[in-house]
Structure formats: C-alpha cells, structure tokens
Coordinates of C-alpha atoms and ligand atoms in Angstrom, one line a residue:
M18 CA -8.0 -15.3 17.4
E19 CA -7.9 -18.1 19.7
K20 CA -8.5 -16.6 23.3
R21 CA -6.6 -19.5 24.8
V22 CA -3.0 -20.2 25.0
F23 CA -1.7 -23.7 26.0
V24 CA 0.9 -24.3 28.4
F25 CA 3.3 -27.2 27.3
D26 CA 5.4 -28.2 29.9
T27 CA 8.5 -29.8 29.4
T28 CA 10.2 -29.7 33.0
L29 CA 10.3 -33.7 32.8
R30 CA 12.1 -33.5 29.2
D31 CA 14.2 -30.4 28.2
G32 CA 14.6 -29.3 32.2
E33 CA 15.7 -32.9 33.2
Q34 CA 18.1 -33.1 30.5
A35 CA 20.2 -30.4 31.9
P36 CA 23.4 -31.0 34.1
G37 CA 22.4 -31.5 37.7
F38 CA 18.8 -31.7 37.0
S39 CA 18.0 -35.4 36.7
M40 CA 15.4 -37.0 38.4
T41 CA 14.4 -40.8 39.6
T42 CA 11.1 -42.2 38.1
E43 CA 9.5 -41.9 41.4
E44 CA 10.6 -38.1 41.4
K45 CA 9.1 -37.6 38.0
L46 CA 5.9 -38.9 39.1
Q47 CA 5.7 -36.6 42.1
L48 CA 6.2 -33.7 39.8
A49 CA 4.1 -34.8 37.0
Q50 CA 1.0 -35.2 39.6
Q51 CA 2.0 -31.7 40.9
L52 CA 2.0 -30.5 37.2
A53 CA -1.4 -31.9 36.7
R54 CA -2.5 -30.3 39.9
L55 CA -1.1 -26.7 38.4
G56 CA -3.3 -27.7 35.2
V57 CA -0.7 -27.4 32.4
D58 CA -2.4 -28.8 29.3
V59 CA 0.3 -30.9 28.4
I60 CA 3.2 -32.6 30.1
E61 CA 6.2 -33.7 28.0
A62 CA 7.3 -36.6 30.2
G63 CA 10.7 -37.5 28.4
F64 CA 12.3 -39.0 25.7
A65 CA 11.0 -42.6 25.6
A66 CA 13.8 -43.8 23.0
A67 CA 16.6 -42.0 25.1
S68 CA 17.0 -44.3 27.5
A69 CA 15.1 -47.5 29.5
G70 CA 14.6 -44.4 32.4
D71 CA 13.0 -42.3 30.3
F72 CA 10.7 -45.0 28.7
E73 CA 9.6 -46.6 32.2
A74 CA 8.7 -42.5 33.7
I75 CA 6.6 -41.6 30.8
K76 CA 4.8 -45.2 30.8
L77 CA 4.5 -45.0 34.7
I78 CA 3.1 -41.3 34.1
S79 CA 0.8 -42.6 31.4
E80 CA -0.7 -44.7 33.8
R81 CA -1.2 -42.6 37.0
V82 CA -1.6 -39.0 35.7
K83 CA -4.7 -38.1 34.5
G84 CA -6.0 -34.5 33.2
P85 CA -2.8 -33.5 31.1
V86 CA -2.1 -34.9 27.4
I87 CA 0.9 -36.9 28.2
C88 CA 3.7 -36.7 25.3
S89 CA 7.1 -38.2 24.5
L90 CA 9.9 -36.7 22.5
S91 CA 11.0 -38.5 19.6
R92 CA 13.3 -38.3 16.8
A93 CA 11.8 -38.1 13.2
L94 CA 12.4 -42.0 13.2
E95 CA 10.3 -44.8 12.7
R96 CA 11.7 -46.8 15.5
D97 CA 12.0 -43.6 17.8
I98 CA 8.0 -43.0 17.1
E99 CA 6.8 -46.6 17.9
I100 CA 8.9 -46.5 21.3
A101 CA 7.2 -43.4 22.2
A102 CA 3.9 -44.6 21.2
E103 CA 4.5 -47.9 23.5
A104 CA 5.5 -45.8 26.6
L105 CA 2.2 -43.5 26.2
K106 CA -0.1 -46.6 25.5
T107 CA -2.1 -46.2 28.5
A108 CA -2.3 -42.6 28.4
E109 CA -5.5 -40.7 28.8
R110 CA -4.7 -38.6 25.9
K111 CA -1.3 -38.9 24.3
R112 CA 0.8 -36.8 22.0
I113 CA 3.8 -37.9 20.1
H114 CA 6.1 -35.1 19.7
T115 CA 8.6 -35.5 16.8
F116 CA 11.4 -33.1 15.5
I117 CA 14.2 -32.8 13.0
A118 CA 16.5 -30.0 12.5
T119 CA 16.0 -27.5 9.6
S120 CA 18.9 -25.1 9.6
E121 CA 21.5 -25.4 6.9
I122 CA 24.2 -25.8 10.2
H123 CA 22.4 -28.7 11.8
M124 CA 21.5 -30.2 8.6
K125 CA 25.2 -30.0 7.2
Y126 CA 27.0 -30.7 10.0
K127 CA 24.7 -32.9 12.7
L128 CA 22.3 -34.5 10.0
K129 CA 24.5 -34.8 7.2
M130 CA 21.5 -34.6 5.4
D131 CA 20.2 -32.1 2.2
P132 CA 17.2 -30.4 2.5
P133 CA 15.0 -32.7 0.1
Q134 CA 16.0 -35.5 2.5
V135 CA 14.9 -33.8 5.5
L136 CA 11.6 -32.9 4.1
E137 CA 11.3 -36.5 3.5
R138 CA 12.0 -37.6 6.9
I139 CA 9.5 -35.0 8.2
K140 CA 6.7 -36.6 5.7
R141 CA 7.6 -40.1 6.8
A142 CA 7.8 -39.6 10.6
V143 CA 4.6 -37.2 11.1
S144 CA 2.4 -39.8 8.9
F145 CA 3.9 -42.8 10.8
A146 CA 3.0 -40.7 14.1
R147 CA -0.6 -40.7 13.1
N148 CA -0.9 -44.4 13.1
F149 CA -0.9 -43.8 17.0
T150 CA -2.5 -40.7 17.8
D151 CA -4.4 -37.9 16.3
D152 CA -2.4 -35.4 18.4
V153 CA 1.0 -35.0 16.6
E154 CA 3.5 -31.9 17.0
F155 CA 6.5 -31.3 14.9
S156 CA 9.3 -29.2 15.8
C157 CA 11.6 -27.8 13.5
E158 CA 14.7 -27.6 15.2
D159 CA 17.1 -24.8 15.3
A160 CA 14.1 -22.7 13.6
T161 CA 15.4 -19.4 14.0
R162 CA 18.5 -20.2 12.2
S163 CA 16.7 -21.5 9.6
E164 CA 16.8 -20.4 5.8
R165 CA 13.2 -18.8 5.7
E166 CA 12.0 -20.4 2.6
F167 CA 13.1 -23.8 3.7
L168 CA 11.3 -23.3 6.9
Y169 CA 8.1 -22.5 5.5
R170 CA 8.3 -25.9 3.5
A171 CA 9.2 -27.9 6.5
I172 CA 6.1 -26.7 8.3
E173 CA 3.8 -27.1 5.2
T174 CA 5.2 -30.5 4.7
A175 CA 4.5 -31.7 8.6
I176 CA 1.1 -30.0 8.3
S177 CA 0.4 -31.7 5.1
A178 CA 1.4 -35.1 6.7
G179 CA -0.7 -34.9 9.6
A180 CA 0.8 -32.7 12.3
T181 CA -2.0 -30.7 14.6
V182 CA 0.6 -28.7 16.4
I183 CA 3.6 -27.0 15.0
N184 CA 6.5 -25.7 16.9
I185 CA 9.1 -23.4 16.7
P186 CA 12.2 -23.8 18.7
D187 CA 14.7 -21.0 19.0
T188 CA 16.9 -24.0 20.3
V189 CA 20.3 -21.9 20.9
G190 CA 18.7 -18.8 22.4
Y191 CA 19.8 -16.9 19.6
A192 CA 16.4 -14.7 19.0
V193 CA 15.7 -11.3 19.9
P194 CA 11.9 -10.7 20.5
E195 CA 10.5 -8.1 17.7
E196 CA 12.5 -10.5 15.1
F197 CA 11.0 -13.4 16.7
G198 CA 7.3 -12.0 16.8
Q199 CA 7.9 -10.9 13.1
L200 CA 9.3 -14.9 12.6
I201 CA 5.8 -16.1 14.0
K202 CA 4.2 -13.6 11.8
D203 CA 5.8 -14.6 8.6
I204 CA 4.9 -18.1 9.1
K205 CA 1.4 -17.3 9.7
D206 CA 1.4 -15.2 6.4
N207 CA 3.3 -17.8 4.1
V208 CA 2.5 -21.2 5.4
P209 CA -0.6 -22.6 3.6
D210 CA -3.0 -24.3 6.1
I211 CA -1.1 -22.9 9.2
D212 CA -4.3 -22.2 10.8
R213 CA -5.4 -25.5 11.0
V214 CA -2.5 -26.0 13.2
V215 CA -2.0 -24.9 17.0
L216 CA 1.4 -22.8 16.3
S217 CA 4.0 -23.0 19.4
V218 CA 7.0 -21.7 20.3
H219 CA 9.7 -23.2 22.6
C220 CA 12.3 -20.6 23.5
H221 CA 16.1 -21.2 25.1
D222 CA 17.3 -18.3 27.7
D223 CA 21.3 -18.1 26.3
L224 CA 20.7 -14.4 26.4
G225 CA 18.2 -14.1 29.1
L226 CA 15.5 -13.7 26.3
A227 CA 13.2 -16.6 26.4
T228 CA 10.2 -15.2 28.3
A229 CA 10.3 -11.8 26.3
N230 CA 11.0 -13.9 22.9
S231 CA 7.8 -16.2 24.2
L232 CA 5.5 -13.6 24.9
T233 CA 6.2 -11.6 21.6
A234 CA 5.2 -14.6 20.0
I235 CA 2.1 -14.8 21.6
K236 CA 1.4 -10.9 20.5
Y237 CA 2.0 -12.4 17.0
G238 CA -0.5 -15.2 17.1
A239 CA 1.4 -18.3 18.9
R240 CA -0.7 -20.2 21.0
Q241 CA 1.2 -22.9 22.7
I242 CA 4.2 -21.8 25.0
E243 CA 6.7 -24.3 25.7
C244 CA 8.1 -23.8 28.9
T245 CA 9.6 -25.0 32.2
I246 CA 9.0 -24.9 35.7
N247 CA 12.1 -22.4 37.6
G248 CA 13.2 -22.2 33.8
I249 CA 15.4 -25.0 33.9
G250 CA 16.7 -26.8 30.8
E251 CA 19.6 -27.0 28.5
R252 CA 22.2 -24.4 29.1
A253 CA 20.8 -21.6 30.3
G254 CA 17.4 -23.3 30.5
N255 CA 13.8 -22.6 29.0
A256 CA 11.1 -20.1 29.5
A257 CA 9.9 -19.9 33.0
L258 CA 6.5 -21.4 32.9
E259 CA 5.6 -19.1 36.1
E260 CA 7.0 -15.9 34.4
V261 CA 4.8 -16.6 31.4
V262 CA 2.0 -17.4 33.0
M263 CA 1.8 -14.5 35.3
A264 CA 2.9 -11.9 32.7
L265 CA -0.2 -13.2 30.7
K266 CA -2.0 -12.7 33.7
V267 CA -0.8 -9.6 35.3
R268 CA -0.4 -7.6 31.8
K269 CA -4.0 -8.3 30.2
D270 CA -4.4 -4.8 29.2
H271 CA -1.3 -5.5 27.2
F272 CA -2.0 -9.1 25.9
G273 CA -5.7 -9.2 25.5
D274 CA -7.5 -11.3 27.5
L275 CA -5.7 -14.7 26.9
K276 CA -6.1 -17.1 29.1
T277 CA -4.3 -20.3 29.9
S278 CA -5.3 -23.0 31.8
V279 CA -3.1 -22.7 34.9
N280 CA -4.0 -22.7 38.5
T281 CA -1.3 -19.8 39.5
R282 CA -2.0 -20.7 43.5
E283 CA -0.5 -23.9 42.5
L284 CA 2.7 -22.1 41.2
Y285 CA 4.7 -21.6 44.1
K286 CA 4.3 -25.0 45.4
T287 CA 5.4 -26.8 42.2
S288 CA 8.5 -24.6 42.0
R289 CA 9.3 -25.6 45.4
L290 CA 8.8 -29.4 44.7
L291 CA 11.2 -29.0 42.0
C292 CA 13.8 -27.5 44.1
R293 CA 13.6 -30.4 46.9
I294 CA 13.3 -33.0 44.3
T295 CA 16.6 -31.6 42.2
G296 CA 18.7 -30.1 44.7
S297 CA 18.8 -27.2 43.0
F298 CA 17.2 -24.0 44.3
V299 CA 16.2 -20.8 42.5
Q300 CA 18.1 -17.6 43.1
P301 CA 16.4 -15.4 45.9
N302 CA 15.5 -12.8 43.3
K303 CA 14.0 -15.0 40.9
A304 CA 10.7 -13.4 39.1
V305 CA 7.6 -15.0 40.8
V306 CA 8.6 -17.6 43.1
G307 CA 12.3 -16.6 44.6
D308 CA 12.2 -16.0 48.2
N309 CA 12.6 -12.3 47.8
A310 CA 10.0 -11.9 45.1
F311 CA 7.6 -10.4 47.7
A312 CA 9.7 -9.0 50.5
H313 CA 10.3 -5.4 50.6
E314 CA 13.3 -4.3 52.2
S315 CA 13.5 -0.6 51.9
G316 CA 11.6 1.6 54.6
I317 CA 10.3 3.5 51.9
H318 CA 9.0 0.5 50.1
Q319 CA 7.5 -1.0 53.3
H320 CA 5.8 2.1 54.3
G321 CA 4.2 2.1 51.0
V322 CA 3.0 -1.4 51.0
L323 CA 1.6 -1.2 54.6
K324 CA -0.7 1.8 53.3
H325 CA -1.6 0.0 50.4
R326 CA -0.5 -3.1 48.5
I327 CA -0.5 -2.0 45.4
T328 CA 2.1 0.8 45.7
Y329 CA 4.7 -1.5 45.0
E330 CA 3.1 -5.2 44.3
I331 CA 2.0 -6.0 41.2
M332 CA 0.8 -9.2 41.8
N333 CA -0.8 -10.5 45.1
P334 CA 1.6 -13.2 46.5
E335 CA -1.6 -14.9 47.3
E336 CA -2.4 -15.2 43.7
V337 CA 0.7 -17.5 43.1
G338 CA 0.5 -19.3 46.4
F339 CA 3.2 -17.7 48.1
P340 CA 3.5 -18.8 51.9
M341 CA 2.5 -15.7 53.9
S342 CA 1.6 -17.7 57.0
R343 CA 2.9 -21.1 57.9
I344 CA 1.0 -23.8 60.2
V345 CA 3.3 -25.5 62.6
L346 CA 2.9 -28.9 63.3
G347 CA 3.6 -30.6 66.5
K348 CA 3.8 -33.8 68.6
H349 CA -0.1 -33.7 69.3
S350 CA -1.3 -33.4 65.7
G351 CA -3.3 -36.1 64.0
R352 CA -3.0 -37.9 60.6
H353 CA -5.6 -35.7 58.9
A354 CA -3.8 -32.4 60.1
L355 CA -0.5 -33.8 58.3
R356 CA -2.3 -34.9 55.0
K357 CA -3.9 -31.7 54.7
R358 CA -0.1 -29.9 55.2
L359 CA 1.3 -32.1 52.7
E360 CA -1.5 -31.3 50.3
D361 CA -0.6 -27.7 50.6
L362 CA 2.7 -28.3 50.1
G363 CA 1.8 -30.2 46.7
F364 CA 2.2 -33.7 47.5
R365 CA -0.6 -36.4 47.5
F366 CA 0.2 -39.8 49.0
T367 CA -1.5 -43.1 49.3
E368 CA -3.3 -44.1 52.3
E369 CA -0.2 -46.7 52.9
D370 CA 2.4 -43.8 52.4
I371 CA 0.5 -41.4 54.8
N372 CA 0.8 -44.0 57.6
R373 CA 4.8 -44.2 56.8
I374 CA 5.1 -40.5 56.7
F375 CA 3.1 -40.3 59.7
E376 CA 5.4 -42.3 61.9
K377 CA 8.5 -40.6 61.1
F378 CA 6.6 -37.6 61.6
K379 CA 5.8 -38.5 65.1
A380 CA 9.6 -39.5 65.8
L381 CA 10.9 -36.2 64.6
A382 CA 8.3 -34.3 66.6
D383 CA 9.6 -36.1 69.9
K384 CA 12.8 -34.8 68.9
K385 CA 11.9 -31.5 68.1
K386 CA 9.1 -29.5 69.7
E387 CA 7.9 -27.7 66.4
V388 CA 7.9 -29.6 62.8
Y389 CA 7.8 -26.8 60.3
D390 CA 7.1 -27.3 56.7
E391 CA 10.8 -27.4 55.7
D392 CA 11.1 -30.2 58.1
L393 CA 8.4 -32.5 56.3
E394 CA 9.6 -31.7 52.9
A395 CA 12.8 -33.1 53.8
L396 CA 11.6 -36.0 55.8
I397 CA 9.6 -36.7 52.5
Y398 CA 12.5 -36.4 50.3
Q399 CA 14.9 -38.7 52.4
E400 CA 12.0 -41.3 52.8
F401 CA 10.4 -41.3 48.9
M402 CA 13.1 -39.3 46.9
K403 CA 16.3 -40.7 47.1
I404 CA 17.6 -42.7 44.4
E405 CA 16.8 -46.0 45.9
D406 CA 17.7 -49.0 44.5
Q407 CA 20.2 -47.0 42.6
E408 CA 22.6 -46.0 45.1
P409 CA 25.8 -47.0 44.2
I410 CA 27.7 -45.9 47.5
K411 CA 25.9 -46.5 51.0
I412 CA 27.6 -45.6 53.9
E413 CA 27.6 -48.2 56.6
H414 CA 28.9 -46.5 59.6
F415 CA 31.2 -43.5 60.3
Q416 CA 33.0 -42.2 63.5
V417 CA 34.6 -38.6 63.9
Q418 CA 36.9 -37.2 67.0
S419 CA 36.7 -33.7 67.0
G420 CA 37.9 -30.9 69.6
D421 CA 39.5 -27.8 70.2
S422 CA 43.0 -29.5 70.9
I423 CA 43.2 -32.8 68.6
V424 CA 43.6 -33.4 64.9
P425 CA 39.9 -34.0 63.7
T426 CA 40.0 -37.5 62.4
A427 CA 37.2 -39.8 60.9
T428 CA 36.8 -43.4 59.8
V429 CA 34.3 -44.7 57.5
K430 CA 33.1 -48.0 56.6
L431 CA 30.6 -48.1 53.3
L432 CA 29.6 -50.4 50.5
Y433 CA 30.1 -49.2 47.1
K434 CA 28.2 -51.5 44.6
G435 CA 27.8 -54.0 47.3
E436 CA 31.8 -54.3 48.0
E437 CA 32.8 -53.1 51.5
K438 CA 35.7 -50.1 51.8
T439 CA 37.2 -48.7 54.8
A440 CA 39.2 -45.5 55.4
T441 CA 40.4 -43.0 58.0
S442 CA 41.4 -39.4 57.2
T443 CA 42.4 -36.3 58.9
G444 CA 40.9 -32.9 57.7
N445 CA 40.7 -29.4 58.7
G446 CA 37.2 -30.2 60.8
P447 CA 35.1 -32.9 61.4
V448 CA 33.3 -32.6 57.9
D449 CA 36.2 -32.3 56.0
A450 CA 38.1 -35.4 57.6
T451 CA 34.7 -37.5 56.9
V452 CA 34.6 -36.2 53.6
K453 CA 38.3 -37.1 52.7
A454 CA 37.7 -40.6 54.4
I455 CA 34.9 -41.4 51.9
Q456 CA 37.1 -40.0 49.1
K457 CA 40.2 -42.2 50.2
A458 CA 37.8 -45.0 50.5
L459 CA 36.7 -44.8 47.1
G460 CA 39.9 -44.0 45.1
I461 CA 38.4 -40.9 44.2
N462 CA 38.8 -37.0 43.9
P463 CA 35.6 -35.3 42.8
K464 CA 36.0 -31.6 42.5
F465 CA 33.5 -29.5 44.9
L466 CA 31.5 -26.9 43.4
D467 CA 29.7 -25.6 46.2
Y468 CA 28.8 -26.7 50.0
S469 CA 26.4 -24.9 52.0
I470 CA 24.8 -25.7 55.1
K471 CA 22.0 -24.2 56.6
A472 CA 19.5 -24.7 59.7
L473 CA 15.9 -25.4 58.5
T474 CA 14.2 -23.7 61.5
P475 CA 15.5 -20.8 64.4
N476 CA 15.9 -23.2 67.2
T477 CA 19.4 -25.4 68.3
D478 CA 17.2 -28.5 67.6
A479 CA 16.8 -27.7 64.3
Q480 CA 17.8 -30.0 61.2
A481 CA 20.5 -28.9 59.4
E482 CA 19.9 -29.1 55.4
A483 CA 23.4 -29.6 53.8
R484 CA 24.0 -29.0 50.0
V485 CA 26.8 -30.1 47.8
V486 CA 27.3 -29.5 44.1
L487 CA 30.0 -31.5 42.6
E488 CA 31.8 -32.4 39.4
F489 CA 32.9 -36.1 39.4
G490 CA 33.7 -37.8 36.0
G491 CA 32.7 -35.0 33.8
V492 CA 29.1 -34.8 35.5
K493 CA 27.7 -32.2 37.8
A494 CA 25.3 -33.2 40.3
S495 CA 24.0 -31.9 43.5
G496 CA 22.8 -33.6 46.4
R497 CA 21.1 -33.0 50.0
G498 CA 21.1 -34.6 53.1
V499 CA 18.9 -33.5 56.2
D500 CA 19.9 -34.1 59.7
T501 CA 20.0 -32.8 63.2
D502 CA 23.4 -34.0 63.3
V503 CA 25.8 -31.4 60.6
I504 CA 28.1 -34.0 60.0
R505 CA 25.5 -36.8 58.8
A506 CA 23.7 -34.0 56.8
S507 CA 27.0 -33.0 55.1
V508 CA 27.9 -36.7 54.4
N509 CA 24.7 -37.5 53.2
A510 CA 24.9 -34.6 50.6
F511 CA 28.0 -35.7 49.7
V512 CA 27.1 -39.1 49.1
D513 CA 23.5 -38.1 47.4
A514 CA 25.2 -36.1 44.9
L515 CA 27.9 -38.8 44.2
N516 CA 25.4 -41.2 43.6
R517 CA 23.4 -38.8 41.2
A518 CA 26.7 -37.9 39.4
I519 CA 27.6 -42.0 39.0
V520 CA 23.9 -42.6 38.0
R521 CA 23.8 -39.9 35.6
K522 CA 26.9 -40.9 34.0
E523 CA 25.5 -44.3 33.6
Y524 CA 22.5 -42.8 32.1
I525 CA 24.4 -40.3 29.7
L526 CA 26.4 -43.3 28.5
Q527 CA 23.3 -45.2 27.5
R528 CA 22.3 -42.0 25.7
S529 CA 25.2 -41.2 23.7
E530 CA 24.1 -42.6 20.8
I531 CA 20.8 -40.5 20.8
R532 CA 22.8 -37.2 21.3
E533 CA 25.2 -37.7 18.7
E534 CA 22.4 -37.1 16.6
G535 CA 22.0 -33.7 18.2
T536 CA 20.5 -31.4 20.7
V537 CA 17.5 -32.9 22.5
Ligands
LIG2 O1 15.6 -26.8 21.9 C1 14.8 -27.1 21.1 O2 14.9 -27.3 19.9 C2 14.4 -28.6 21.5 C3 13.4 -29.3 20.5 C4 13.6 -30.7 20.7 C5 11.6 -29.1 20.5 O3 14.2 -28.9 22.7
LIG3 ZN1 14.9 -27.2 23.6

C-alpha cells in the first residue's frame, strides 16, 4: 500500500467559514504562502462561487503561491464548477473539489432530491469538472450517515465519471474511530476501481474525535487527510493538521512508516500566524502548538526532563519549531536582521514592504529598548493585515478624562462609512467610557463575549495587546489592538472586532443563497 499520506489543508475554506475566523484576501495570501512553506500537498483556498471575496482570494493564491495544488470547492453544479475553474486558471497545479450530500437526511430535507437524481448530478458534475483539470475530487457530504449501498454507488459513479480523489466526510462529527475505520475498509472492499483513486477523509470534531477518526481511517487505508491549522472549522472544527502529522511521525511504530510532505519545523509558526490573523488564540494546553505543550511545571517532571528529555517529552519542541530562545532586536539592528527574524516568524515580504516595516520598526525601537517577536507580529498586523479599505468604522479622534476624583468621561469623533459622528459618555473606567461613547455615536449595543488586555513584553514600556470578542447583528467576531497606550489598544480592538462583524455580516448576506443548499 502507498507509503505516503497526502495533506489537504482546508484552513482557508472550512476553517475560514467558522464564526470569528473570516480573513481578508491579503491575510489569506499570507497564510497560503506559509502553508506552502509548511509543505502541504493541497491548499483548499476557498469556495469560488460563494462570494466575490472567495473568488478573488483563490485567484490571487493561484497566481502567487507555487508548490501545492490549489483547490476550490464547488457544489455539484456546472455554474459553480465554471467559476471555480476561472478562479484557478493561473494555478501551477489545480484541483476542483465538487460535492453533494448522499445521506437520506440531507437528500430529503435539504436537497429535496431522490437518490437517482443525486447520482445523475454526481456524474454530470465530475465529468464537467474534468474539462478543466485532470485533478477532480468528489465528496459525499454526510457520508457517515449515508446508507451504505447508496454510498458505494455514489462513489462508483464519481470514479466512472473521472474523479481522481474520493473524500469521505464525517460532516457532522458523528463517527467514532473503530466504526469510521471499518467504513473506510468496507468502501475499499466494495467499490470497484477504488484503488485507482486516492481515498480521503474529512472529519469534524463535534465529539472531539476528529483527529482519532482521521488516524484510524489512515490505518484502514485512507491516504489523504483533510485538516486545518489549529483544528479550526465549522462548529467544533476539523481535524487539526499539526496533531495528525505529528501523530504519524511520533508513532511510526503504530502507523508504519507513512510519510507526509510536511516540514514539521514550520508547524508552530503556521499556527501562530493563523492566531495573529484571526485574533483567536489556541488554548494553552492545545496539543503540539499550545503555549504549555512543552512546559513542565511539576518538580518531578522538571527534574526528569533535566536529567533526560525523553522522560516526559515524546517529541522534541524543535521538531515542531517551538521557539526555545528569542532573538531581541533593537534600534541598532539592520534591515537584514529584521528580514531574517520576519522569515523565522513565517512572514515573507517584498523589498518594498520590508522598507515600510523597517521604518515602523525603527520608530518603535526608538520608543522601546527591545523589540520582541510579539512586537514585530503586532506591527505587521497593524500595517498589513487590517481589513484595509473594508473598514466601515474609522476613529478620527478620542479624548478621555480620568483620575481618582472624577467620573471617567470620553468624547469620540468617528467616521461610519464616511459619515462623521460624535458622542460623549461616562463609564466605570476610561476604557468603558470610550467604548460607550463609540456605541452611542453609532447607536449600537453589541454584546461583549470577551475582553482581555495584556502586556506583550515584561517591561512598563511594553505595548499592550487588547482582544475583544463580541457579537453584533448575529455575527461573532474577534478583534485585536496593540499600542503602548492601553486605552487606544482597547479602542482599536473593539473597532477591529466591530468592523469584522460588519464586513462578515455583509459577506454572509452575499453567501446566503449558497448556504441555503447546505453545510459547506
Ligand atoms: O464537512 C463537509 O462535509 C465538507 C465537505 C464540503 C467536504 O466540508
Ligand atoms: Zn467540513
């Protein structure tokens, strides 16, 4: 059996469609470039027909990212497939990934189609997609709740029509490992010509079993894993790429010598880049990439690790690129050192952009003695990854009065889609007063789900990083702001989250027609 497991990354598609994880085109490009350095085999860059934003991102990634196969999702519809093909036109290597649901529940209630109609759609869609590329993937959505014999027939139809990859999604995260492994084995035993295609799995984490299910599927013969960085994705997310890849590497004794093309030393960087972009950080105890993944707190553990690392560590932190020491840059550091550090952090910029960053870096280094990785990441975020022209709210000016003997009061002047608005408000503290003044100016009352502020570095000249998670207009969004002034950092985080909620809401409205036809 094939000794290679293909890694199909869907962070930019399944991951991005989860609440609070929307990304701009520029952010998607940065992440796709890092995924290419990570060495994934396939980047699912979006769902071209879903929105103009998705189309643009796939097009840009196709033009600029070399190495991995670039893929677009599409429903089993000719128009969707044409749009996907158009977005992928310039890709060095391209894949069209088309899907339709095969479970009773989905066919009856969502598609309102009977099984023969679904088979007909599969045949038409897959053969149509083959007009644009030789690399066509077909997914049987909700495969784990599909009636077995019909599932076999759907797969057989897709293979006869020219599919080269067959994907078995556990769309609702319902499967358990043994049962899912058996399903893969049964498909291999019962579908004619299944050995002509790569058998893939796509597991959701609703019961916390996505990684376990994916790995069991590999044991039973699956050879492509669909996964996301940090396990982000619809609802509880998808199988986490870093977990699947490291499990295969660390437990060769169990899985056999199955290789992936992933350069595991890029894992931590990729995870951090995604966190920075989305403003959503992984929990400290997250496997492989969490802050505590290699921290030993108990005295007995520390003693053991100092004597010999393998007493309590099953993988070497360096193997996943976990930073063990940090280089600090200062005002005497040059462009070369800056570029090198940025590359180590997972960023690649043009000469022109480096010059722009260098100027900002020098200004910051003048204010702060030492510039840490966190400062650099924050600077890049501010400079390149804001939602740019898509910022409906822009703060023009704010002023706050606070002290131990006055009621904190803030006045704000802002622009909402170009229209000027001002308001004054009091609050429990200066941050509260400013946030309330912004809300008053806009006449809105978003629900705060989380607010935190922390110093990025250990000194009092540190930049403060504020994070806000809120719900507005039925949309959840997170934002971050970094500044040496804690109030400005908080205001920026609040406005960033609000802007993302507004932009995302507009994006969802554009997409509503697509979502009516089902989970994607
Ligand atoms: O979860 C799912 O079924 C999907 C498919 C479109 C592959 O994301
Ligand atoms: Zn999915």
